[in-house]
Amino acid sequence: MFNVSFDGDTFPLSDVQENPARYVKRLERAKVTPGYAVCLCETDIAPLQLVIRRYGSLLHLAGWPDDGHRHKRGCAFYKDPNAAKPAGGGDSTAAIMATPAGLIVRLDVSLTLRETTSGSRGSPAQSSDRTSRRSASLLAFLQTLWSEAGLNQWTGLGTVRHWGLCNAMLLAEAGTALINGADAQKVLHIMRRFDEADRAAINAEFDAFIARLTIDDQGATHRGLVIGEINEIAPTQYGHALSLRQSARKYYAGSTLIDHASRAYRHAWGALGDRAARVVALPLVERTPKGHLKLIDLAAMLCSSTFIPCDSIHEVAMANRLVAEHRDFLKPLRMAPDDAMLPDFVLRDTDTPTHIEVYGMNGLASYEARKEQKRALRLARRVPAIEWNVDREALSAIRLPRVGAKRVAAT
């Protein structure tokens, strides 16, 4: 739908994002001269410059800093100027901070472990902070990365989003990130979309990342983070093996970790195998002396068929319907507990933004109290809302408001 230009030619943005290996040489030349690519999404203004950024063996396009609002709505580089403030804001003690130079993340897991003099594993090696900073869970980091990449929203253009686009948008945000003081490229591997023609290159790139997960000369064990879509979790003789759709590589875990994950991420776990949903994983892994990948920790995030994050399988159904009907909407992620009116979705194509609530825990006292509190706040603030009580109504019976006149005129 949108085109980009570099190395003296014009290309569909979707193809550049889905098939980055095809454009390595041309992007390498453009990175030298003139030093950037351009986005052609807007025809009424001068072409907008794009950053050409290397991550691993490939090069990717990212939006120019503070330029996102100038891109056309629906372009992968568009940033909503009315969206929530960046993670962390100006709080220097926040676990995740979005800065002009990129995300700065402090996780509550250790990416490096050092041996003590007795040979046992000692304290984790952490980056030194002048101020005491909080730490974030793996799930909080995954949600933040999703939000910063704009993958928690839909503009109503098209009905499909493949992993290749997710990979490109995530890399655009993670390319300059610091995670526990280390460059993201050294500790985070975002799986590429699998393509049989690129099998050797994809495997070589992943093997190069895994090769860095070693015990160094100082006795420190280096771990890594991987982002991909879960394909299967199968029992083994000693526990379980997890695999991702983008690679046949197995990640081995004991039953204790898998049992904990199944409880901590029960909605995601319950959706495994459901073709209407997707489950994205963020494993923390070590490489064993025999070269196997051992799961140390794991976060799992339930998503719709187009990778919109969801909190339940009923939200998946609603998100899938909104996409199928070409609605423009946002899925607010629950990283702001101070937001007393946080809805499940926000329709952005109505004249006044409309909240959507999916009620699936009816009867629970605390849930009912929270429901009434949010209703009262919306009434006081005159915020329109659509409610779906999953126990009483079929999703098809829910009437969504019409697209607003302003949005119709704009399209």
Short mmCIF file of C-alpha atoms in Angstrom, two decimals:
data_model
loop_
_atom_site.label_atom_id
_atom_site.label_comp_id
_atom_site.label_asym_id
_atom_site.label_seq_id
_atom_site.Cartn_x
_atom_site.Cartn_y
_atom_site.Cartn_z
CA MET A 1 0.00 0.00 0.00
CA PHE A 2 2.85 2.39 0.86
CA ASN A 3 6.22 2.68 -0.87
CA VAL A 4 9.71 3.56 0.27
CA SER A 5 12.66 4.73 -1.79
CA PHE A 6 16.40 4.04 -1.46
CA ASP A 7 19.39 3.23 -3.67
CA GLY A 8 17.76 5.01 -6.60
CA ASP A 9 14.60 2.91 -6.73
CA THR A 10 11.14 2.58 -5.19
CA PHE A 11 9.86 -0.53 -3.37
CA PRO A 12 6.68 -1.63 -1.57
CA LEU A 13 7.26 -1.08 2.16
CA SER A 14 5.50 -4.35 2.97
CA ASP A 15 7.99 -6.34 0.86
CA VAL A 16 10.99 -4.60 2.43
CA GLN A 17 9.64 -5.45 5.88
CA GLU A 18 8.58 -9.01 5.10
CA ASN A 19 11.71 -9.92 3.13
CA PRO A 20 14.64 -7.92 4.55
CA ALA A 21 17.27 -10.31 3.16
CA ARG A 22 16.39 -9.25 -0.40
CA TYR A 23 17.40 -5.66 0.26
CA VAL A 24 20.60 -5.93 2.30
CA LYS A 25 23.02 -4.76 -0.39
CA ARG A 26 20.80 -1.94 -1.58
CA LEU A 27 20.21 -0.72 1.97
CA GLU A 28 23.95 -0.93 2.69
CA ARG A 29 24.61 1.40 -0.24
CA ALA A 30 21.85 3.79 0.83
CA LYS A 31 23.17 3.80 4.41
CA VAL A 32 26.46 5.17 3.06
CA THR A 33 24.99 7.62 0.53
CA PRO A 34 22.83 9.57 1.25
CA GLY A 35 22.63 7.91 4.69
CA TYR A 36 18.88 7.35 4.82
CA ALA A 37 15.83 6.01 2.97
CA VAL A 38 12.60 7.94 2.38
CA CYS A 39 8.96 7.08 2.96
CA LEU A 40 6.51 8.01 0.22
CA CYS A 41 3.31 7.54 2.23
CA GLU A 42 2.45 11.26 2.05
CA THR A 43 2.23 12.86 -1.39
CA ASP A 44 1.41 16.41 -0.24
CA ILE A 45 4.71 17.00 1.58
CA ALA A 46 8.38 16.35 0.93
CA PRO A 47 9.37 12.67 1.30
CA LEU A 48 10.03 11.75 4.94
CA GLN A 49 13.46 10.44 5.84
CA LEU A 50 13.84 6.97 7.42
CA VAL A 51 16.67 5.61 9.54
CA ILE A 52 18.54 2.63 8.09
CA ARG A 53 19.53 0.50 11.06
CA ARG A 54 21.54 -2.71 11.27
CA TYR A 55 20.34 -5.48 13.57
CA GLY A 56 22.25 -8.73 13.30
CA SER A 57 23.14 -9.50 9.71
CA LEU A 58 20.28 -7.48 8.19
CA LEU A 59 19.32 -3.84 7.80
CA HIS A 60 15.91 -2.47 8.70
CA LEU A 61 14.01 0.79 8.33
CA ALA A 62 12.88 2.86 11.29
CA GLY A 63 11.06 6.15 11.57
CA TRP A 64 13.05 9.33 11.95
CA PRO A 65 13.01 10.57 15.59
CA ASP A 66 10.02 12.80 16.40
CA ASP A 67 8.75 12.48 12.82
CA GLY A 68 6.10 9.79 13.32
CA HIS A 69 3.11 12.15 13.38
CA ARG A 70 3.97 13.39 9.88
CA HIS A 71 3.45 9.97 8.27
CA LYS A 72 0.10 8.99 6.85
CA ARG A 73 -2.21 7.15 9.18
CA GLY A 74 -1.85 3.45 8.38
CA CYS A 75 1.84 3.76 7.49
CA ALA A 76 4.05 1.51 9.63
CA PHE A 77 6.06 4.58 10.69
CA TYR A 78 3.04 6.61 11.81
CA LYS A 79 3.02 7.61 15.48
CA ASP A 80 -0.21 8.91 17.01
CA PRO A 81 0.58 12.27 18.68
CA ASN A 82 -2.36 11.69 21.03
CA ALA A 83 -1.15 8.29 22.17
CA ALA A 84 -0.09 7.64 25.75
CA LYS A 85 3.21 9.10 26.89
CA PRO A 86 6.31 6.94 26.42
CA ALA A 87 7.08 4.29 29.00
CA GLY A 88 8.69 5.68 32.09
CA GLY A 89 8.14 9.31 31.14
CA GLY A 90 10.65 11.45 33.00
CA ASP A 91 10.97 9.04 35.93
CA SER A 92 14.69 8.21 36.20
CA THR A 93 13.90 5.25 38.47
CA ALA A 94 11.40 3.63 36.07
CA ALA A 95 12.12 0.04 35.05
CA ILE A 96 11.51 0.88 31.37
CA MET A 97 12.22 4.32 29.94
CA ALA A 98 11.60 5.49 26.38
CA THR A 99 14.23 8.07 25.44
CA PRO A 100 15.07 9.76 22.11
CA ALA A 101 18.02 7.36 21.87
CA GLY A 102 15.86 4.26 22.45
CA LEU A 103 14.40 2.13 25.22
CA ILE A 104 16.36 1.68 28.45
CA VAL A 105 15.19 -1.48 30.20
CA ARG A 106 16.00 -3.02 33.55
CA LEU A 107 14.55 -6.51 33.86
CA ASP A 108 13.93 -8.48 37.03
CA VAL A 109 15.86 -11.42 35.55
CA SER A 110 19.63 -11.82 35.25
CA LEU A 111 21.23 -11.87 31.81
CA THR A 112 24.66 -12.59 33.26
CA LEU A 113 25.56 -14.80 36.22
CA ARG A 114 29.02 -14.94 37.76
CA GLU A 115 30.66 -17.87 39.49
CA THR A 116 31.64 -17.45 43.14
CA THR A 117 34.99 -18.61 44.44
CA SER A 118 33.36 -21.84 45.58
CA GLY A 119 32.23 -22.59 42.04
CA SER A 120 28.54 -22.03 42.71
CA ARG A 121 26.49 -19.39 40.97
CA GLY A 122 26.58 -16.06 42.72
CA SER A 123 25.03 -12.66 42.33
CA PRO A 124 23.92 -11.53 38.88
CA ALA A 125 26.08 -9.04 37.06
CA GLN A 126 23.99 -5.92 36.63
CA SER A 127 24.61 -2.54 35.14
CA SER A 128 25.53 0.10 37.69
CA ASP A 129 22.91 2.81 38.11
CA ARG A 130 23.55 5.98 40.05
CA THR A 131 19.95 5.94 41.18
CA SER A 132 18.09 2.93 42.46
CA ARG A 133 15.88 1.76 39.61
CA ARG A 134 12.90 -0.51 39.68
CA SER A 135 12.84 -3.66 37.52
CA ALA A 136 10.31 -4.96 35.02
CA SER A 137 8.98 -8.44 34.40
CA LEU A 138 9.48 -10.17 31.07
CA LEU A 139 5.80 -9.67 30.28
CA ALA A 140 5.97 -5.94 31.04
CA PHE A 141 8.93 -5.63 28.68
CA LEU A 142 7.15 -7.58 25.95
CA GLN A 143 4.03 -5.42 26.30
CA THR A 144 6.07 -2.21 26.28
CA LEU A 145 7.93 -3.26 23.15
CA TRP A 146 4.61 -4.12 21.50
CA SER A 147 3.15 -0.75 22.47
CA GLU A 148 6.19 1.29 21.40
CA ALA A 149 6.13 -0.52 18.04
CA GLY A 150 2.44 0.31 17.59
CA LEU A 151 1.44 -3.35 17.40
CA ASN A 152 -1.37 -2.83 19.91
CA GLN A 153 -3.40 -0.80 17.42
CA TRP A 154 -5.14 -1.16 14.09
CA THR A 155 -5.88 1.58 11.59
CA GLY A 156 -8.62 -0.23 9.70
CA LEU A 157 -6.56 -0.60 6.53
CA GLY A 158 -6.41 -4.26 5.55
CA THR A 159 -7.27 -7.35 7.58
CA VAL A 160 -3.94 -9.18 7.76
CA ARG A 161 -0.73 -8.73 9.74
CA HIS A 162 1.97 -11.38 9.39
CA TRP A 163 4.96 -12.08 11.61
CA GLY A 164 7.31 -10.46 9.08
CA LEU A 165 5.71 -7.07 9.72
CA CYS A 166 5.78 -7.64 13.49
CA ASN A 167 9.49 -8.46 13.24
CA ALA A 168 10.21 -5.27 11.29
CA MET A 169 8.23 -3.02 13.64
CA LEU A 170 9.77 -4.59 16.76
CA LEU A 171 13.29 -4.24 15.38
CA ALA A 172 12.64 -0.57 14.63
CA GLU A 173 12.07 -0.02 18.36
CA ALA A 174 14.59 -2.50 19.78
CA GLY A 175 17.47 -1.59 17.51
CA THR A 176 18.95 0.99 19.88
CA ALA A 177 17.60 -0.36 23.17
CA LEU A 178 19.70 -1.10 26.24
CA ILE A 179 18.62 -4.13 28.28
CA ASN A 180 20.20 -4.48 31.72
CA GLY A 181 22.98 -2.25 30.45
CA ALA A 182 23.73 -4.32 27.34
CA ASP A 183 23.00 -3.49 23.71
CA ALA A 184 19.79 -5.23 22.69
CA GLN A 185 21.52 -6.78 19.69
CA LYS A 186 23.77 -8.76 22.04
CA VAL A 187 21.04 -10.13 24.30
CA LEU A 188 17.77 -10.10 22.32
CA HIS A 189 16.93 -12.09 19.18
CA ILE A 190 13.62 -11.32 17.47
CA MET A 191 12.83 -14.28 15.27
CA ARG A 192 12.56 -13.64 11.54
CA ARG A 193 9.59 -14.82 9.52
CA PHE A 194 10.47 -18.28 8.27
CA ASP A 195 11.06 -18.55 4.55
CA GLU A 196 12.27 -21.84 3.06
CA ALA A 197 14.45 -19.98 0.58
CA ASP A 198 16.25 -18.24 3.45
CA ARG A 199 16.42 -21.27 5.75
CA ALA A 200 20.23 -21.40 5.81
CA ALA A 201 20.62 -17.68 6.47
CA ILE A 202 17.92 -17.65 9.16
CA ASN A 203 19.50 -20.61 10.96
CA ALA A 204 22.99 -19.11 10.67
CA GLU A 205 21.79 -15.81 12.13
CA PHE A 206 20.14 -17.56 15.07
CA ASP A 207 23.15 -19.84 15.62
CA ALA A 208 25.41 -16.77 15.76
CA PHE A 209 23.21 -15.31 18.49
CA ILE A 210 23.17 -18.57 20.45
CA ALA A 211 26.96 -18.90 20.13
CA ARG A 212 27.32 -15.80 22.32
CA LEU A 213 25.52 -17.55 25.18
CA THR A 214 28.64 -18.97 26.78
CA ILE A 215 30.62 -19.05 30.02
CA ASP A 216 33.38 -16.50 29.52
CA ASP A 217 36.95 -16.47 30.85
CA GLN A 218 35.80 -14.77 34.04
CA GLY A 219 33.30 -17.54 34.74
CA ALA A 220 30.22 -15.47 33.84
CA THR A 221 27.30 -17.28 32.20
CA HIS A 222 25.63 -15.23 29.48
CA ARG A 223 21.93 -15.68 28.79
CA GLY A 224 19.74 -14.49 25.95
CA LEU A 225 16.18 -13.39 25.24
CA VAL A 226 14.17 -14.57 22.23
CA ILE A 227 10.85 -13.28 20.86
CA GLY A 228 8.69 -15.52 18.67
CA GLU A 229 5.30 -17.17 18.33
CA ILE A 230 4.77 -20.41 20.21
CA ASN A 231 4.19 -23.40 17.98
CA GLU A 232 4.06 -26.27 20.47
CA ILE A 233 4.85 -27.28 24.04
CA ALA A 234 5.37 -31.02 24.20
CA PRO A 235 6.31 -33.36 27.08
CA THR A 236 9.75 -34.97 27.07
CA GLN A 237 11.47 -37.59 29.21
CA TYR A 238 12.76 -34.91 31.58
CA GLY A 239 10.13 -32.17 31.33
CA HIS A 240 8.91 -30.23 28.31
CA ALA A 241 10.17 -28.86 25.00
CA LEU A 242 8.92 -25.57 23.57
CA SER A 243 9.20 -24.68 19.89
CA LEU A 244 8.47 -21.47 17.99
CA ARG A 245 6.78 -21.20 14.60
CA GLN A 246 9.77 -19.37 13.13
CA SER A 247 12.33 -22.10 13.92
CA ALA A 248 12.50 -25.84 14.57
CA ARG A 249 14.92 -25.30 17.48
CA LYS A 250 13.74 -26.76 20.81
CA TYR A 251 13.85 -24.99 24.17
CA TYR A 252 13.91 -27.41 27.11
CA ALA A 253 12.32 -26.75 30.48
CA GLY A 254 11.52 -28.63 33.65
CA SER A 255 7.93 -29.30 34.62
CA THR A 256 8.09 -26.75 37.45
CA LEU A 257 8.69 -23.84 35.07
CA ILE A 258 6.03 -24.96 32.60
CA ASP A 259 3.48 -25.53 35.38
CA HIS A 260 4.18 -22.04 36.72
CA ALA A 261 3.87 -20.48 33.25
CA SER A 262 0.58 -22.28 32.60
CA ARG A 263 -0.85 -20.66 35.74
CA ALA A 264 0.75 -17.23 35.34
CA TYR A 265 -0.33 -16.96 31.68
CA ARG A 266 -3.44 -19.13 31.79
CA HIS A 267 -5.33 -17.24 29.07
CA ALA A 268 -2.39 -17.52 26.69
CA TRP A 269 -1.82 -21.17 27.61
CA GLY A 270 -5.48 -21.99 27.06
CA ALA A 271 -5.34 -20.53 23.54
CA LEU A 272 -2.47 -22.73 22.32
CA GLY A 273 -3.71 -24.58 19.26
CA ASP A 274 -6.59 -22.15 18.67
CA ARG A 275 -6.33 -20.94 15.06
CA ALA A 276 -8.15 -17.71 15.89
CA ALA A 277 -5.43 -16.69 18.33
CA ARG A 278 -1.65 -16.40 18.55
CA VAL A 279 0.63 -16.71 21.56
CA VAL A 280 3.88 -14.74 21.58
CA ALA A 281 6.66 -15.89 23.90
CA LEU A 282 9.66 -14.18 25.42
CA PRO A 283 11.93 -16.97 26.72
CA LEU A 284 15.07 -16.36 28.74
CA VAL A 285 17.54 -19.07 27.75
CA GLU A 286 20.95 -20.52 28.53
CA ARG A 287 23.04 -22.76 26.29
CA THR A 288 24.08 -26.03 27.93
CA PRO A 289 27.56 -27.57 27.45
CA LYS A 290 25.99 -29.93 24.89
CA GLY A 291 24.56 -27.02 22.91
CA HIS A 292 20.93 -27.41 23.98
CA LEU A 293 18.81 -24.38 24.87
CA LYS A 294 17.54 -24.41 28.44
CA LEU A 295 14.55 -22.29 29.45
CA ILE A 296 15.30 -20.25 32.57
CA ASP A 297 12.18 -18.09 32.53
CA LEU A 298 9.33 -17.33 30.18
CA ALA A 299 6.60 -14.79 29.45
CA ALA A 300 3.64 -15.56 27.19
CA MET A 301 1.29 -12.98 25.67
CA LEU A 302 -2.07 -13.85 24.15
CA CYS A 303 -2.81 -12.09 20.84
CA SER A 304 -5.49 -11.98 18.19
CA SER A 305 -4.93 -13.44 14.74
CA THR A 306 -3.27 -10.14 13.73
CA PHE A 307 -1.05 -9.99 16.84
CA ILE A 308 -3.16 -7.47 18.78
CA PRO A 309 -2.46 -8.22 22.49
CA CYS A 310 -5.49 -9.51 24.38
CA ASP A 311 -6.28 -10.41 27.99
CA SER A 312 -8.71 -13.26 27.25
CA ILE A 313 -9.96 -15.46 24.44
CA HIS A 314 -13.13 -13.34 24.37
CA GLU A 315 -11.03 -10.24 23.70
CA VAL A 316 -9.38 -12.20 20.88
CA ALA A 317 -12.83 -12.71 19.34
CA MET A 318 -13.63 -9.00 19.65
CA ALA A 319 -10.28 -7.92 18.19
CA ASN A 320 -10.71 -10.31 15.27
CA ARG A 321 -14.16 -8.88 14.57
CA LEU A 322 -12.90 -5.29 14.70
CA VAL A 323 -10.13 -6.10 12.24
CA ALA A 324 -12.49 -7.98 9.91
CA GLU A 325 -14.80 -4.95 9.87
CA HIS A 326 -11.91 -2.55 9.11
CA ARG A 327 -12.30 -0.60 12.34
CA ASP A 328 -9.66 1.77 13.66
CA PHE A 329 -8.96 0.87 17.29
CA LEU A 330 -6.43 0.70 20.10
CA LYS A 331 -5.82 -1.99 22.70
CA PRO A 332 -4.58 -0.16 25.82
CA LEU A 333 -2.02 -2.30 27.61
CA ARG A 334 -2.27 -2.58 31.36
CA MET A 335 0.94 -0.78 32.26
CA ALA A 336 -0.79 2.20 33.85
CA PRO A 337 -2.55 1.06 37.03
CA ASP A 338 -3.44 4.69 37.84
CA ASP A 339 -5.84 4.78 34.88
CA ALA A 340 -9.13 4.10 36.63
CA MET A 341 -11.08 3.93 33.36
CA LEU A 342 -8.77 1.69 31.32
CA PRO A 343 -11.00 -0.02 28.71
CA ASP A 344 -10.40 -3.26 26.85
CA PHE A 345 -10.40 -1.46 23.47
CA VAL A 346 -10.90 2.07 22.18
CA LEU A 347 -12.64 2.68 18.85
CA ARG A 348 -10.90 5.65 17.22
CA ASP A 349 -13.01 5.97 14.07
CA THR A 350 -16.14 7.30 15.80
CA ASP A 351 -16.68 11.05 16.17
CA THR A 352 -15.94 10.62 19.88
CA PRO A 353 -13.58 7.80 20.90
CA THR A 354 -15.70 4.90 22.10
CA HIS A 355 -14.67 2.45 24.80
CA ILE A 356 -15.31 -1.27 24.37
CA GLU A 357 -15.57 -3.53 27.41
CA VAL A 358 -15.56 -7.33 27.26
CA TYR A 359 -17.06 -8.70 30.48
CA GLY A 360 -16.05 -12.29 31.04
CA MET A 361 -15.70 -12.64 34.83
CA ASN A 362 -19.27 -11.84 35.80
CA GLY A 363 -20.38 -12.60 39.33
CA LEU A 364 -17.02 -12.03 41.02
CA ALA A 365 -17.57 -9.35 43.67
CA SER A 366 -14.37 -7.38 43.03
CA TYR A 367 -14.92 -7.55 39.27
CA GLU A 368 -18.51 -6.30 39.56
CA ALA A 369 -17.38 -3.43 41.80
CA ARG A 370 -14.70 -2.44 39.30
CA LYS A 371 -17.24 -2.63 36.48
CA GLU A 372 -19.61 -0.22 38.25
CA GLN A 373 -16.75 2.15 39.10
CA LYS A 374 -15.73 2.39 35.44
CA ARG A 375 -19.35 2.89 34.34
CA ALA A 376 -19.72 5.79 36.76
CA LEU A 377 -16.51 7.42 35.54
CA ARG A 378 -17.55 7.13 31.90
CA LEU A 379 -20.95 8.60 32.66
CA ALA A 380 -19.35 11.53 34.49
CA ARG A 381 -16.88 12.14 31.67
CA ARG A 382 -19.43 11.50 28.90
CA VAL A 383 -17.40 8.73 27.32
CA PRO A 384 -19.53 6.45 25.11
CA ALA A 385 -19.04 2.73 25.65
CA ILE A 386 -20.03 -0.61 24.14
CA GLU A 387 -20.32 -3.56 26.54
CA TRP A 388 -20.24 -7.24 25.67
CA ASN A 389 -21.38 -9.60 28.43
CA VAL A 390 -20.02 -12.90 27.13
CA ASP A 391 -22.36 -14.96 29.34
CA ARG A 392 -25.52 -13.40 27.99
CA GLU A 393 -24.88 -12.37 24.38
CA ALA A 394 -23.24 -13.68 21.26
CA LEU A 395 -20.57 -11.41 19.83
CA SER A 396 -22.53 -11.17 16.59
CA ALA A 397 -25.42 -9.58 18.53
CA ILE A 398 -23.28 -6.63 19.66
CA ARG A 399 -23.97 -3.53 17.58
CA LEU A 400 -20.93 -1.37 17.02
CA PRO A 401 -21.32 2.37 16.43
CA ARG A 402 -20.98 3.64 12.89
CA VAL A 403 -17.75 5.14 11.62
CA GLY A 404 -17.83 8.87 12.28
CA ALA A 405 -18.44 11.42 9.54
CA LYS A 406 -14.98 12.93 9.96
CA ARG A 407 -13.31 9.59 9.43
CA VAL A 408 -15.46 8.76 6.40
CA ALA A 409 -14.51 12.11 4.86
CA ALA A 410 -10.85 11.50 5.58
CA THR A 411 -10.88 8.17 3.75
#
